[in-house]
mmCIF file of C-alpha atoms and ligand atoms in Angstrom:
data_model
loop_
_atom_site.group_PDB
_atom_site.id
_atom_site.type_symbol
_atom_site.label_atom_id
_atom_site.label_comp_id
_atom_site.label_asym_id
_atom_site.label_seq_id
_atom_site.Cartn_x
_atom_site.Cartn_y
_atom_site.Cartn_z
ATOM 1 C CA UNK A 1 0.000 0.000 0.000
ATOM 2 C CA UNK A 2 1.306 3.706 -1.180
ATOM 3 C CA UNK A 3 2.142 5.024 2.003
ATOM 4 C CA UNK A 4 1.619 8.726 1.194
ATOM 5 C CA UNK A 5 3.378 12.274 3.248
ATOM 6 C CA UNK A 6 0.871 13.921 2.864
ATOM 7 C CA UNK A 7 -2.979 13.425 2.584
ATOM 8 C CA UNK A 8 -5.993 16.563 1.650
ATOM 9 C CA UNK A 9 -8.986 15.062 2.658
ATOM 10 C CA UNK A 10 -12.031 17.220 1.513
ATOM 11 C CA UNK A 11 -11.001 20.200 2.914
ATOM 12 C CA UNK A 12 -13.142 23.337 3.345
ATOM 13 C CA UNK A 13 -12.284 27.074 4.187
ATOM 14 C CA UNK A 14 -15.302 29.413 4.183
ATOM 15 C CA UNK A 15 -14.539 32.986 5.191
ATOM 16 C CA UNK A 16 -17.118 34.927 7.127
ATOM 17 C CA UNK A 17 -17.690 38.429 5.469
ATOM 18 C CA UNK A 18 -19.027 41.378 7.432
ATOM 19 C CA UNK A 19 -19.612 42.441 10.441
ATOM 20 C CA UNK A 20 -21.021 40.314 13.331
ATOM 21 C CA UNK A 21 -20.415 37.869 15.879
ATOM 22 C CA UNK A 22 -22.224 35.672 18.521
ATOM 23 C CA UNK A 23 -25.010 34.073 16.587
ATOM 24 C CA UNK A 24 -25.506 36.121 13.779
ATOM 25 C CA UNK A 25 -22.210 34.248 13.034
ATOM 26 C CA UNK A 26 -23.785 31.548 11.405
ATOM 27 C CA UNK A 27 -26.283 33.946 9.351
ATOM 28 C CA UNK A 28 -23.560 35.887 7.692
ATOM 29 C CA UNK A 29 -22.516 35.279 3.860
ATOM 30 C CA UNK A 30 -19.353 32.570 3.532
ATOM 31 C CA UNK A 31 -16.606 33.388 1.085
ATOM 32 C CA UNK A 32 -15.876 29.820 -0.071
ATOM 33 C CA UNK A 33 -12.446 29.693 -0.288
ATOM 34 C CA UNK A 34 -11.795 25.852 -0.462
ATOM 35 C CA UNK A 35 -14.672 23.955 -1.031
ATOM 36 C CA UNK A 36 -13.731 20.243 -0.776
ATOM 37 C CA UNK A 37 -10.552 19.879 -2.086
ATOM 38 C CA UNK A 38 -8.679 16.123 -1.742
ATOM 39 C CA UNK A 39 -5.350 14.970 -2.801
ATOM 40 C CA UNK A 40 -2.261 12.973 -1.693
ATOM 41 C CA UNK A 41 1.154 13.560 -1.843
ATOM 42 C CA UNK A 42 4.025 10.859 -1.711
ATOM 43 C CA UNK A 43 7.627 11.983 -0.321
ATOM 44 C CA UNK A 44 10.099 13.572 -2.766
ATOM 45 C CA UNK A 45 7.021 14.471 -5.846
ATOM 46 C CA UNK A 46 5.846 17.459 -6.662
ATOM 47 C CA UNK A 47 2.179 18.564 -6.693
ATOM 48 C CA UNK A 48 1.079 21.587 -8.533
ATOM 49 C CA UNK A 49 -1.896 23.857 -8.002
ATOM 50 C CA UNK A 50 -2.933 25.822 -10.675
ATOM 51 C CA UNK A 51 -5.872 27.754 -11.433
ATOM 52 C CA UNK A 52 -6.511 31.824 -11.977
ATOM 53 C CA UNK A 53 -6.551 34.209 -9.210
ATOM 54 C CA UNK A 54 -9.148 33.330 -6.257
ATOM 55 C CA UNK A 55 -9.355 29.655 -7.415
ATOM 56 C CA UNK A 56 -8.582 28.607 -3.550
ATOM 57 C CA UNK A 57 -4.795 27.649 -4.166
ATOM 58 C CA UNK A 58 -3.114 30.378 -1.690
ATOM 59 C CA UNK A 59 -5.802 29.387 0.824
ATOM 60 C CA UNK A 60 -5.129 25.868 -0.068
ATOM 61 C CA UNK A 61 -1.705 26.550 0.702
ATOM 62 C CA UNK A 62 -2.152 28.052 4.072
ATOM 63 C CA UNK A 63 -4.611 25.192 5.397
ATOM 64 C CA UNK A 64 -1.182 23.020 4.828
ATOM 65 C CA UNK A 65 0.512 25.544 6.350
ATOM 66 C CA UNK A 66 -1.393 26.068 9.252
ATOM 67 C CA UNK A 67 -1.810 29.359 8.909
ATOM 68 C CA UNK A 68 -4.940 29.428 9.101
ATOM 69 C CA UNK A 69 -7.668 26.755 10.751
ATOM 70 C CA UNK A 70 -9.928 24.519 8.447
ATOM 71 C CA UNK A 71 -13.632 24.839 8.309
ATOM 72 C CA UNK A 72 -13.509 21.156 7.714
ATOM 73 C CA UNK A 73 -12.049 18.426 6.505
ATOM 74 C CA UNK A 74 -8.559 16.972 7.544
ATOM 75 C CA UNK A 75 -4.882 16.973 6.523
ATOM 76 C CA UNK A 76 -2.836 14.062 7.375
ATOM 77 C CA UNK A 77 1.317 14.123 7.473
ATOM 78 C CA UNK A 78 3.296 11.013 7.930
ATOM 79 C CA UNK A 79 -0.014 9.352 8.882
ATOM 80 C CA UNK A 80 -1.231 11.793 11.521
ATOM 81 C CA UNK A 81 -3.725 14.382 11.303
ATOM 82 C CA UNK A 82 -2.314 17.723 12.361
ATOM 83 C CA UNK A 83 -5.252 19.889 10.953
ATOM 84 C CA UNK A 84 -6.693 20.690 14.896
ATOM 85 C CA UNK A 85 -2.998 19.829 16.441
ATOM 86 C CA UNK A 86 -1.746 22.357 18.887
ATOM 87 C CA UNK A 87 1.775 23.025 21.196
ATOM 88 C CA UNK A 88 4.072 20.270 20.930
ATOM 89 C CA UNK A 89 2.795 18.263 17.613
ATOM 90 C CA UNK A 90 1.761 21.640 16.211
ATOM 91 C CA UNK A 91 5.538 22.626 16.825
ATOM 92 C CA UNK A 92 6.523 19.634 15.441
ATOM 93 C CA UNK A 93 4.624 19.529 12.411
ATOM 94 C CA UNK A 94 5.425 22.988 11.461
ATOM 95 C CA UNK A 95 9.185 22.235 11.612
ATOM 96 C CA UNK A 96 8.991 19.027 8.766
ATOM 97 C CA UNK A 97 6.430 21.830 6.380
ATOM 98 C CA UNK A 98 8.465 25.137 5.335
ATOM 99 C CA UNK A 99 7.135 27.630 2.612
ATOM 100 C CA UNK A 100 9.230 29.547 0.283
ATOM 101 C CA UNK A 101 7.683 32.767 -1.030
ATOM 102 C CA UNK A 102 7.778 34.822 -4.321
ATOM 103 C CA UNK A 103 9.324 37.851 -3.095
ATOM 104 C CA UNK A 104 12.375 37.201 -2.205
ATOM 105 C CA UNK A 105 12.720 40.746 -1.537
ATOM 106 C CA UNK A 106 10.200 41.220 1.480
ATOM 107 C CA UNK A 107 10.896 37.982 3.176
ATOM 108 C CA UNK A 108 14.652 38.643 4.292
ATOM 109 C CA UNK A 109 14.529 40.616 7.033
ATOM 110 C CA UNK A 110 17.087 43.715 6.009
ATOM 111 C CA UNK A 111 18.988 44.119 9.390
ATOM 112 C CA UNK A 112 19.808 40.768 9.433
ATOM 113 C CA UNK A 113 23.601 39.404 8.310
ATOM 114 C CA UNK A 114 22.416 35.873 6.041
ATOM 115 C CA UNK A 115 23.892 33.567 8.829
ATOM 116 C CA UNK A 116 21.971 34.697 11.010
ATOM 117 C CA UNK A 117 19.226 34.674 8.622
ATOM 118 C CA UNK A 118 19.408 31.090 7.773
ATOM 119 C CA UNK A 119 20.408 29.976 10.981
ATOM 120 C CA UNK A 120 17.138 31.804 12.902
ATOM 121 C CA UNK A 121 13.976 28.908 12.916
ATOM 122 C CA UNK A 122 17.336 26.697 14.556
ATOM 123 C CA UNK A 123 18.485 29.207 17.078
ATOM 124 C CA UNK A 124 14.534 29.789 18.030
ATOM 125 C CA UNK A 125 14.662 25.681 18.690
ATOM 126 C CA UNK A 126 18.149 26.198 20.675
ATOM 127 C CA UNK A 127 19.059 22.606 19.676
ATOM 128 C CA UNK A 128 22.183 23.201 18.180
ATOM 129 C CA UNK A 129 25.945 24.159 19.366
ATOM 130 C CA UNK A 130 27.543 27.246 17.733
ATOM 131 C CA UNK A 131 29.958 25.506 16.130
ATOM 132 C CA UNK A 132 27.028 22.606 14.561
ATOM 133 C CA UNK A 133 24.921 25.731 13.935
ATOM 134 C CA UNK A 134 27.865 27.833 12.110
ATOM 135 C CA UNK A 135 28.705 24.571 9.799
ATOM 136 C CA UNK A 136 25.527 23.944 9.025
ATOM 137 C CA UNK A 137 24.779 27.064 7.846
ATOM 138 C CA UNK A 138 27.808 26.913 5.684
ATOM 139 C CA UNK A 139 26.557 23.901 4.139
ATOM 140 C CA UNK A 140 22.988 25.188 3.511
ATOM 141 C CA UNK A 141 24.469 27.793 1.632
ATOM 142 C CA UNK A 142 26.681 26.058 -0.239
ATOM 143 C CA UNK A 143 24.190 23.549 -1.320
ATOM 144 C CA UNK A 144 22.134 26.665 -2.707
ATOM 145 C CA UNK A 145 25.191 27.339 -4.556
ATOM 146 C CA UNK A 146 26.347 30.424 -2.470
ATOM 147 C CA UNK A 147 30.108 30.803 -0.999
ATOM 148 C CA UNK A 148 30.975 30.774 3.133
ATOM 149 C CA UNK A 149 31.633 34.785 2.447
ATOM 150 C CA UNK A 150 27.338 35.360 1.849
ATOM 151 C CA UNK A 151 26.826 34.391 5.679
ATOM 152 C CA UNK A 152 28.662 37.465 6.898
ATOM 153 C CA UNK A 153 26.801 40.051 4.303
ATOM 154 C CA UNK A 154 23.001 41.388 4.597
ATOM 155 C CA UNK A 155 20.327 40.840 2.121
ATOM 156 C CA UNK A 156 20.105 44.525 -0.174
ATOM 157 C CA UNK A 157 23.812 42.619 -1.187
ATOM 158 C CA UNK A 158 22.631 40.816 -3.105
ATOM 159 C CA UNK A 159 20.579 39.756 -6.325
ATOM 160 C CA UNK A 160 16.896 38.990 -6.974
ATOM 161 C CA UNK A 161 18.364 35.339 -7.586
ATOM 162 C CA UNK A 162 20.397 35.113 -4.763
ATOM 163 C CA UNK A 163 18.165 36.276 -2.265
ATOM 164 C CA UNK A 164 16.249 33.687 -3.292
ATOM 165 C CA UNK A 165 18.699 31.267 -2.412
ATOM 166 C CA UNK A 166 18.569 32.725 0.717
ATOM 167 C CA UNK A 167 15.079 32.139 1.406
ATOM 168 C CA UNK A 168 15.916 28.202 0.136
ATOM 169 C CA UNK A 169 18.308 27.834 2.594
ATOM 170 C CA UNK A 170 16.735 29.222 5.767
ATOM 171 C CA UNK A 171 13.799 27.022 4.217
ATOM 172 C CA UNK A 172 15.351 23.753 4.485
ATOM 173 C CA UNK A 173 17.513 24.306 7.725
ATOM 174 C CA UNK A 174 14.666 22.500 9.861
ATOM 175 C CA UNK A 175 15.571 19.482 7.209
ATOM 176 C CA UNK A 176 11.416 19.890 6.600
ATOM 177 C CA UNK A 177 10.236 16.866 4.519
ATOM 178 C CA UNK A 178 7.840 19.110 2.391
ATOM 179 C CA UNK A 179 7.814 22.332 1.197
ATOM 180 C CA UNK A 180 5.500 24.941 -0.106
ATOM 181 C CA UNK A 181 6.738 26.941 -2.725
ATOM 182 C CA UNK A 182 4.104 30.032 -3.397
ATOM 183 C CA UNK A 183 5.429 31.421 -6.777
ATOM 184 C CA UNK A 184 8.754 31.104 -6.103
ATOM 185 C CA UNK A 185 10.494 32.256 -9.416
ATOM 186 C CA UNK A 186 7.545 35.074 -10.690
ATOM 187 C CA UNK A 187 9.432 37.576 -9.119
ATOM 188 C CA UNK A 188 12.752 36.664 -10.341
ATOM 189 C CA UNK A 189 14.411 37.885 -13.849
ATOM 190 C CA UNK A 190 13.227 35.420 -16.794
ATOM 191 C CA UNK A 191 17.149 34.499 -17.412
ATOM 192 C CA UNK A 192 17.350 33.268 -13.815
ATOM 193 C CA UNK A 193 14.294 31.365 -13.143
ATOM 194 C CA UNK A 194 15.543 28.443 -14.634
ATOM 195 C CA UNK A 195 18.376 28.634 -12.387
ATOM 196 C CA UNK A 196 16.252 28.479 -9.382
ATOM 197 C CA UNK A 197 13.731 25.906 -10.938
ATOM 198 C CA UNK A 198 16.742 23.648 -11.216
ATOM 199 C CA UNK A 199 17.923 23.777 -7.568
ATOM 200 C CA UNK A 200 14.829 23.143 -6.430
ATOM 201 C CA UNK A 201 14.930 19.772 -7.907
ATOM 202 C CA UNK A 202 18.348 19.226 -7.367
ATOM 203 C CA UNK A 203 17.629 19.900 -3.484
ATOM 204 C CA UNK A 204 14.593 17.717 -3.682
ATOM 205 C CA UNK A 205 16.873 14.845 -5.172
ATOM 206 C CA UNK A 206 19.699 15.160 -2.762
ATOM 207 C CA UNK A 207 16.840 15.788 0.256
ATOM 208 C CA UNK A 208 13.854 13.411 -0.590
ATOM 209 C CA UNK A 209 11.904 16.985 -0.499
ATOM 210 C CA UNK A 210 8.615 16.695 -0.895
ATOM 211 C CA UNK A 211 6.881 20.088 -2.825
ATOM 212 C CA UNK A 212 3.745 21.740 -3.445
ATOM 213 C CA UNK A 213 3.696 24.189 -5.987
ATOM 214 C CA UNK A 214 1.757 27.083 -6.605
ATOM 215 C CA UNK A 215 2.590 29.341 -9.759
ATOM 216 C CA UNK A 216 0.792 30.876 -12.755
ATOM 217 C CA UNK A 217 3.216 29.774 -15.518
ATOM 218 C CA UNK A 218 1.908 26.660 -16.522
ATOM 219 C CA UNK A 219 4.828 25.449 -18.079
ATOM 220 C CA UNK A 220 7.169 25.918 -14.916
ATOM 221 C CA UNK A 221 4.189 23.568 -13.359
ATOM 222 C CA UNK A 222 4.372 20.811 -15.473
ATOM 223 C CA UNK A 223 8.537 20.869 -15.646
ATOM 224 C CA UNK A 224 8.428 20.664 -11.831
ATOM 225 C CA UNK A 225 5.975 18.313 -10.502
ATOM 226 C CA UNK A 226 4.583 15.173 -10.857
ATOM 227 C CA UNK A 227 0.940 15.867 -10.464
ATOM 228 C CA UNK A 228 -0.926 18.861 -11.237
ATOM 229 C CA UNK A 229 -4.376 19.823 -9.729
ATOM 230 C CA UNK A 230 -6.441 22.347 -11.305
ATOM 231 C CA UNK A 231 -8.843 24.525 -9.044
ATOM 232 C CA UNK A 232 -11.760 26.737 -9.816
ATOM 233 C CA UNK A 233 -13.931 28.719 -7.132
ATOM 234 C CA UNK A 234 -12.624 26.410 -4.636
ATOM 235 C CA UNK A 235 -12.770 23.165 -6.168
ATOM 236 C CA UNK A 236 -10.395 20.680 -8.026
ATOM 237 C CA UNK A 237 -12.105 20.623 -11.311
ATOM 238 C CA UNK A 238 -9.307 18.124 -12.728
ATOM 239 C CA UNK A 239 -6.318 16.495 -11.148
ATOM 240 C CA UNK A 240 -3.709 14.227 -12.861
ATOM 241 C CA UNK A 241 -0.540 13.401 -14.036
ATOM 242 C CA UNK A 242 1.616 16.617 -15.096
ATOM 243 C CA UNK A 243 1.981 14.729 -18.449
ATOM 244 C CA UNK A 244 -1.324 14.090 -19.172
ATOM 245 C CA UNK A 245 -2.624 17.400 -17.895
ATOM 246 C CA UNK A 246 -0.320 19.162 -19.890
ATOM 247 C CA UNK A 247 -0.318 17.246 -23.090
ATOM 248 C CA UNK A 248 -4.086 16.086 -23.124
ATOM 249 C CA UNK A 249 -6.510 18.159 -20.707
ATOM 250 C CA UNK A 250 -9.926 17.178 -20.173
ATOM 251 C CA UNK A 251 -11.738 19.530 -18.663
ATOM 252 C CA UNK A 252 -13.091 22.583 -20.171
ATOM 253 C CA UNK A 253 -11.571 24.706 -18.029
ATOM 254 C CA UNK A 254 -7.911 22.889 -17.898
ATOM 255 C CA UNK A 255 -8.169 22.884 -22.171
ATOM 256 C CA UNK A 256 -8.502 26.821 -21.873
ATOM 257 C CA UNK A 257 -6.189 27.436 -19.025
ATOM 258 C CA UNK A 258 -3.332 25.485 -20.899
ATOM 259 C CA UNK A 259 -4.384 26.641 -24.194
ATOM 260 C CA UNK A 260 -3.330 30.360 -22.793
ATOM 261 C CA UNK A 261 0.128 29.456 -23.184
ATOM 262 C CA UNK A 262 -0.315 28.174 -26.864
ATOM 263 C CA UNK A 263 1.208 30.771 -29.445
ATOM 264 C CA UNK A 264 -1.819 31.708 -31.551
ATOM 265 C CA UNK A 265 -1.643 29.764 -34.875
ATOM 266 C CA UNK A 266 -1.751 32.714 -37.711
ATOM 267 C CA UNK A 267 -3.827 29.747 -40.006
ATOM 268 C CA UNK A 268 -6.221 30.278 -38.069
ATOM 269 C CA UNK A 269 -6.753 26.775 -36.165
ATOM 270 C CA UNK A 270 -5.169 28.729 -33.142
ATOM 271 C CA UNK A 271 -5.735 26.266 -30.125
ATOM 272 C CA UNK A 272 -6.038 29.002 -28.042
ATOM 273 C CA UNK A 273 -9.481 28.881 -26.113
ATOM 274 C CA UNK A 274 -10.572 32.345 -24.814
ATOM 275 C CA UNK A 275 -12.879 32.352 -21.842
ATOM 276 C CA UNK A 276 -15.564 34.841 -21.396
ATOM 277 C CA UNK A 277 -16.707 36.536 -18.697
ATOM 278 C CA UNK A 278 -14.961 37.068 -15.265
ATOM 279 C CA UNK A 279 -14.160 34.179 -12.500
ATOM 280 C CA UNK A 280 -17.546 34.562 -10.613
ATOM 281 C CA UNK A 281 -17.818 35.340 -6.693
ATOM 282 C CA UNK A 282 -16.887 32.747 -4.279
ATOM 283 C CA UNK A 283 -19.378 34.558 -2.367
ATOM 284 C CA UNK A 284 -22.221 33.040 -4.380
ATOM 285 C CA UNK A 285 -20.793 30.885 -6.884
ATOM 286 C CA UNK A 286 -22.923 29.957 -9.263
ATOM 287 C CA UNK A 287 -25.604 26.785 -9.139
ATOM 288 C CA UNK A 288 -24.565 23.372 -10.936
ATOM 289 C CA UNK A 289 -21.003 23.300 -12.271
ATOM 290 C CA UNK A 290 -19.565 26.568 -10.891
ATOM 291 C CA UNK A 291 -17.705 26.858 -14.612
ATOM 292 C CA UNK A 292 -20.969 26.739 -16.647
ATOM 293 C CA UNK A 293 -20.802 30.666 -16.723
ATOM 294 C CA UNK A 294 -17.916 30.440 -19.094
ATOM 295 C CA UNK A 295 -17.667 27.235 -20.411
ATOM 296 C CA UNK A 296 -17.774 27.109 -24.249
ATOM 297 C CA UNK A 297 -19.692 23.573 -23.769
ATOM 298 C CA UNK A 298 -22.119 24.396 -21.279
ATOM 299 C CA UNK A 299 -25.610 22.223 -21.388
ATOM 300 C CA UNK A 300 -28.416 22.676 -19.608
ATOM 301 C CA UNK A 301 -28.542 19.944 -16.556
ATOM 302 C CA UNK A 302 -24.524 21.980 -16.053
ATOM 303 C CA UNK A 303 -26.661 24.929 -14.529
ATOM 304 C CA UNK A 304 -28.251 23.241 -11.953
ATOM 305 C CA UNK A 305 -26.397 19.732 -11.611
ATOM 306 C CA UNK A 306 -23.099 19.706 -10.352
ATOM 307 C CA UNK A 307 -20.860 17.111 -11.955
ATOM 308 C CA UNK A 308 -18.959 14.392 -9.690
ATOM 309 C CA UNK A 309 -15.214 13.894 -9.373
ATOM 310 C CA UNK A 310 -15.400 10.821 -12.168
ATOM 311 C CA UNK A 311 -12.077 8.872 -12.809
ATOM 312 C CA UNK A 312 -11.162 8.687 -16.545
ATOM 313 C CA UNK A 313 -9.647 5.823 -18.076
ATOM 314 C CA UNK A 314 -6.396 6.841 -17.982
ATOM 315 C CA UNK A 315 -6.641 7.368 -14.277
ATOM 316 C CA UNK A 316 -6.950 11.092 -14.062
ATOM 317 C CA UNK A 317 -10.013 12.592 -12.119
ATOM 318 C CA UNK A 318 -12.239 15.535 -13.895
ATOM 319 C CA UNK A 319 -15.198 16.713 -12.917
ATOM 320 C CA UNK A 320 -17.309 17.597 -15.880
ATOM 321 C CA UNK A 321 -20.800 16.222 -17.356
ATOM 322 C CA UNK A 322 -19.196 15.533 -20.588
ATOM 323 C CA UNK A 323 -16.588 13.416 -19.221
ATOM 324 C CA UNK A 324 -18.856 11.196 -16.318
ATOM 325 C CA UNK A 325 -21.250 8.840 -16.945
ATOM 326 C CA UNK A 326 -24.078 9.731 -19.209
HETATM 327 FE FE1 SF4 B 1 -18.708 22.870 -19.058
HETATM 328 FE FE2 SF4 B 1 -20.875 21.552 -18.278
HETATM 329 FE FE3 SF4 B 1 -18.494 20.378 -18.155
HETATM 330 FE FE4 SF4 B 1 -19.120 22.359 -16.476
HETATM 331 S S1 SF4 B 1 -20.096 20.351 -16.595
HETATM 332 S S2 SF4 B 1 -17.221 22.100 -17.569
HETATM 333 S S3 SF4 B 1 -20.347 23.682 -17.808
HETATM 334 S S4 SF4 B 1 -19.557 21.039 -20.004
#
């Protein structure tokens, strides 16, 4: 049996909007941020979220994160559910999950020389010797590809690339067995993403790092991970391999998303599908399938039923009425 780090079981984020409390509480409108969303993720792959803005993937990130509490639902690592844990195991299981953001700009703190940058979540644990602590530091930064001289420098020292190497390194100095990685090369130069991309999955190689990726560019997705989930309004609308996502999508709203990065065709058999409309509300998303306000194949039982999670032959899961069962 797949024995998997990490497991998403159907879980839900609704944000209260407005002002209220006590029991007008449960009257006031929900912003459904996450709506049910399920996956697994076995140590050292890579799972991608992907989807436009206010698709749920941030907030999806931040459940794993435990930044913020679920409304429901449950997220198991190594076997254990930490999605209500507190103190110790909370401790614990924030140490094995890091994040690494997109601007590596605002996440260095300024005033701070990079060893003691990199070497802060381990001097907050007080675990380590100076001497361990120093040589370990050394080593996280030269398996980010940085020299022993960075650790005495500060931050506005260096590049947009190197900072981010920075952030890597302070990321994986708890040795964490997964990390999120919220756009982590958008706000880098184009000529140096690839740079970055690349240690990522050298580090995940040499670490057994297990990722979860959230970016825009599609095709830095499906490079870096193994399986790709698509969201919309909250929901996965298609999950699969990053192959068969990429090369083959299913879903109406995957074929248009991936289509986007499709050079238009000047014979005019352009692939490119372009949406209408805007992403509706979470706030009231609409009835049946919540894409059948922009769908180029909408019916009418999409408006009022909504389709089921079906698993395609291939193994992939959509959820779409032209793809379930009749
Ligand atoms: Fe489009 Fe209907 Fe499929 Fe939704 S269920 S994606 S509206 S065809």
């Amino acid at each position: 049996m797949t024995q998997y780090l990490l497991e998403a079981d159907n879980l839900v984020k609704h944000f209260p909007v407005g002002r209220g409390g006590g029991f007008r509480q449960t009257n006031r409108p929900m912003i459904k941020a996450v709506d049910g969303v399920s996956f697994k993720l076995e140590a050292g792959t890579s799972l991608g979220l992907v989807g436009e803005s206010g698709c749920g993937k941030t907030t999806t990130a931040r459940l794993l994160l435990r930044l913020y509490d679920v409304t429901a639902g449950s997220i198991r690592f190594g076997g254990e559910e930490v999605q209500n844990a507190t103190g110790k195991p909370l401790r614990a299981y924030r140490n094995q999950v890091q994040a690494v953001f997109q601007d590596p700009y605002s996440s260095l703190n300024p005033r701070m020389r990079v060893r003691d940058i990199v070497a802060e979540p381990l001097v907050a644990q007080g675990q380590m010797g100076r001497k361990e602590l120093r040589d370990w530091v050394n080593e996280l930064l030269s398996v980010v590809g940085l020299d022993a001289n960075a650790a005495h420098r500060f931050p506005h020292e260096f590049s947009g690339g190197q900072r981010q190497r920075i952030a890597i390194a302070r990321g994986l100095a708890l040795r964490p067995r997964l990390v999120i990685l919220d756009e982590p090369v958008s706000a880098l130069d184009v000529s140096i993403r690839a740079q970055i991309l690349n240690l990522l999955q050298d580090l995940q190689d040499k670490f057994n790092l297990s990722y979860v990726l959230i970016a825009h560019d599609l095709d830095v997705v499906a490079h870096m991970c193994d399986v790709i989930a698509v969201m919309y309004l909250g929901k996965i609308v298609e999950m699969g391999t990053a192959d068969s996502i990429s090369r083959a999508p299913a879903h109406p709203y995957t074929q248009a998303l991936f289509s986007a990065r499709l050079p238009a065709r000047p014979d005019g058999r352009a692939a490119r599908i372009k949406l209408s409309g805007e992403i509706p509300s979470p706030l009231n998303p609409p009835p049946g399938c919540h894409f059948h306000t922009r769908c180029p194949h909408v019916m009418a039982r999409c408006r009022s039923a909504q389709p089921p999670l079906t698993t395609l032959p291939d193994g992939r899961i959509a959820a779409c009425h032209l793809l379930g069962p009749a």
